[in-house]
Amino acid sequence: MKAARAKTPRRPALKKPPAPGPKDPVGVYCRVRPLSRQDQECCIEVISETTVQIHPPDGYRVFRNGEYRETQYSFKEVFGTLVVQKDVFDVVAKPLVEDLIRGKNGLLFTYGVTGSGKTHTMTGSPGDGGLLPRCLDMIFNSIGPFQAKRFVFKLDDKNGVDVQCEVDALLERQKRDAMPVPKTPSGNRRQIDPEFADMINVQDHCKVDEVDEDNVYSVFVSYIEIYNNYIYDLLEEAPFEQIKPKWNSCNTPVRNGDFIPPQSKILREDQNHNMYVTGCTEVEVKSTEEAFEVFWRGQKKRRIANTQLNRESSRSHSVFIIKLAQAPLDADGDNVLQEKEQITLSQLSLVDLAGSERTNRTKAEGNRLREAGNINQSLMTLRTCIEVLRENQMYGTNKMVPYRDSKLTHLFKNYFDGEGKVRMIVCVNPKAEDYEESLQVMRFAEMTQEVEVARPVDRPLCGLTPGRRFRNQAFKEELARKLEMRGGPINGETEEQSASEIFLQNFPPLPSCELLDPNDDQTLPKLIEVLEKRHKLRQMLSEEFAKNVLAFKTTLQEFDSSVISKENYIQGKLSEKEKTIAGQKMELERLEKKIKTLEYKIEILEKTATIYEEDKRNLQQELESKSQKLQRQASDKRRLEARLQGMVAETTMKWEKECERRVAAKQLEMQNKLWVKDEKLKQLKAIVTEPKNEKPERPSRERDREKPIQRSVSPSPVPGDVFKTRGGGQAVQFTEIETLKQESPTGRKRRSSPSNPDPPEDAADSEWTDVETRCSVAVEMRAGSALGPGYQHHAQPKRRKP
């Protein structure tokens, strides 16, 4: 199943390679806020312009067994408690605004624990504006005289921008003015809201020195917040429901006519692999006051709450996005180029992160506890992404950065991939109660400085001659000056009169018409002649004029017919284009539905993959435990085999020795038997060969019966008759049956051995050798010798047959 459904990451073939060229580290700055009371204990000290020192408070040293450690952390620059907002802006935000006007992206965010001054640094206070109003003021001071009219630039819903001609922009403005919805305030003469008037009253008049004067600019702003890992548009007008009631989060019906809570927005990726929020409200603004008014309208909707540590604690991450669209003028320097490839869209994101906090200090419960958990989780994901980026850059690994684990990191992933500069201001509160939180913030800041981001490339030049705008303005000014010198509009009438005069001058001049003499007959004929010539000339001009009128009418008719044919052709083409556009719209809708379906499937597959990975880890752990168990059993089996082999070898050796001993005993026994038989044969041979000299006296049988004879073969008296032999020995003639028992040499040892307490039944046979004689024989005995000390004679009297 895994082989059939395995999928690579989303659109890997289109993923951009790492941006080549030099890299810049993330700029991390530190700002220390003043203590709220003079008698508070301080744990952070500013050592130099780039170094701060943090030490544990006194109570912490006692609690930690007297350990006292002072740690120093370095930053690009440190702003102490006496530094004003302007100094922070000049160092941190001003370079980002300059890059924005030059067509580059930038990201600036404030990071720190709750109550450390992040919102104050970003927004400011009455009379002392923060970074955000100062950035807006610098932008409009720089591009003020070069701004385009409203709706010349028009943002689309795919994070792109289009440019319209002046006529379309005018129609768009008229259409917007005719709409009943509340219009965005425009112009500089409107009254500024006194609630934030002091914040934007910046007297610095800071601006960028080098601005491309042959471009036109438009500024668009949007304001979103990330609350409980959901994105909400703070500029979106809440929908007004009048049909049926709905249920809110408290399971109470919302009355007809109430505002419905806003819907969360979705993150998507455009064709340039930049992340954007779909359906987000983007407002075109023309001044600092207008832009900050839009920001303040969204700021009122931002979620804040009162906690134990901060009276107005931000419960969400806010992101204020400034987009700057710019396009060059045409070669005449009068109109904007309509080529979309020449449009540059850059953005500056100002992020006010919610502060990390500990619930045991804030005493959060219910929704506040849930908000704190989501805030800490998103900040932890940001820390994890920074750690993975740092590890990949320092050790050359290629681990996947978990941007998608949080909406915050997913939204700004393109900045860390080399799409713009990244700046971070670490705000810290030097009071002793925030020591542990400040220590964690310092460690994160130190790690972030080691991450490098690719430097953004400069935008290409349009290729047109610079200075077009000023040349066009100079031409218009000179033309207006000359028209003013000629009298302006009256000059046109003068030229028209002179043309009629020139036309009349072509007629023959009239002679003098004074009649001084009644008999004058020359003046009238001359006058009649001149008038006739003028009449003929007039007729000729009238005929020529009629011919010209007819020719002009003919030409005009031909032109009308050609225009009509062209209009028909254009209408046909337009209808075809409209059909094509309608088909493409349907295709786009289908593709959008398909994209939503695929995103849903991808989400399901990601969840399934997560489940499979968890099962895989569990199975691997189970496999490892069973492998360890099998290894232990194998080792136990090997030890048992070795032990059994030792026991078998020991037993084998023991039985081999026992067998050798028994074989030796048996051999000795057989040798003794053979020797006894040989002796008997010798004795029998000697008895047979020797003559009978004398017959021995037979002993009394009753005496033998009374006392059985049991003795060893020795020089002592033996039963029977003893007589001398020829060889010098002695012979005994037994008259009774005797049993000779020979004791085995190993018999005594066996009897004394404790390992064999119960001898077998044939033990007597192995210990003694019985020799039975059924008749009286003569045994030849050597003088002074015996059969052996182990032999004993047991005489058992037996009744002799008659």
Short mmCIF file of N, CA, C and O in Angstrom, two decimals, residues 510 526-536:
data_model
loop_
_atom_site.label_atom_id
_atom_site.label_comp_id
_atom_site.label_asym_id
_atom_site.label_seq_id
_atom_site.Cartn_x
_atom_site.Cartn_y
_atom_site.Cartn_z
N LEU A 510 -9.95 94.97 -55.50
CA LEU A 510 -11.02 95.86 -55.94
C LEU A 510 -10.45 97.22 -56.29
O LEU A 510 -9.61 97.77 -55.55
N LYS A 526 -14.65 98.99 -64.74
CA LYS A 526 -13.55 98.28 -64.07
C LYS A 526 -14.07 97.48 -62.87
O LYS A 526 -13.67 96.33 -62.63
N LEU A 527 -14.99 98.13 -62.13
CA LEU A 527 -15.54 97.44 -60.96
C LEU A 527 -16.35 96.22 -61.37
O LEU A 527 -16.26 95.14 -60.76
N ILE A 528 -17.14 96.39 -62.49
CA ILE A 528 -17.92 95.25 -62.97
C ILE A 528 -17.00 94.14 -63.44
O ILE A 528 -17.24 92.93 -63.16
N GLU A 529 -15.92 94.49 -64.09
CA GLU A 529 -14.98 93.47 -64.58
C GLU A 529 -14.35 92.71 -63.40
O GLU A 529 -14.23 91.49 -63.42
N VAL A 530 -13.97 93.47 -62.41
CA VAL A 530 -13.34 92.81 -61.24
C VAL A 530 -14.33 91.92 -60.52
O VAL A 530 -14.02 90.78 -60.10
N LEU A 531 -15.57 92.39 -60.40
CA LEU A 531 -16.58 91.57 -59.73
C LEU A 531 -16.90 90.31 -60.52
O LEU A 531 -17.13 89.24 -59.94
N GLU A 532 -16.91 90.45 -61.86
CA GLU A 532 -17.15 89.25 -62.66
C GLU A 532 -16.02 88.24 -62.49
O GLU A 532 -16.25 87.03 -62.39
N LYS A 533 -14.79 88.77 -62.49
CA LYS A 533 -13.67 87.84 -62.26
C LYS A 533 -13.80 87.17 -60.90
O LYS A 533 -13.56 85.96 -60.75
N ARG A 534 -14.17 87.92 -59.90
CA ARG A 534 -14.32 87.33 -58.55
C ARG A 534 -15.46 86.32 -58.55
O ARG A 534 -15.36 85.28 -57.89
N HIS A 535 -16.53 86.65 -59.32
CA HIS A 535 -17.65 85.72 -59.37
C HIS A 535 -17.23 84.40 -60.03
O HIS A 535 -17.58 83.31 -59.55
N LYS A 536 -16.49 84.56 -61.14
CA LYS A 536 -16.00 83.34 -61.81
C LYS A 536 -15.07 82.54 -60.88
O LYS A 536 -15.15 81.31 -60.79
#
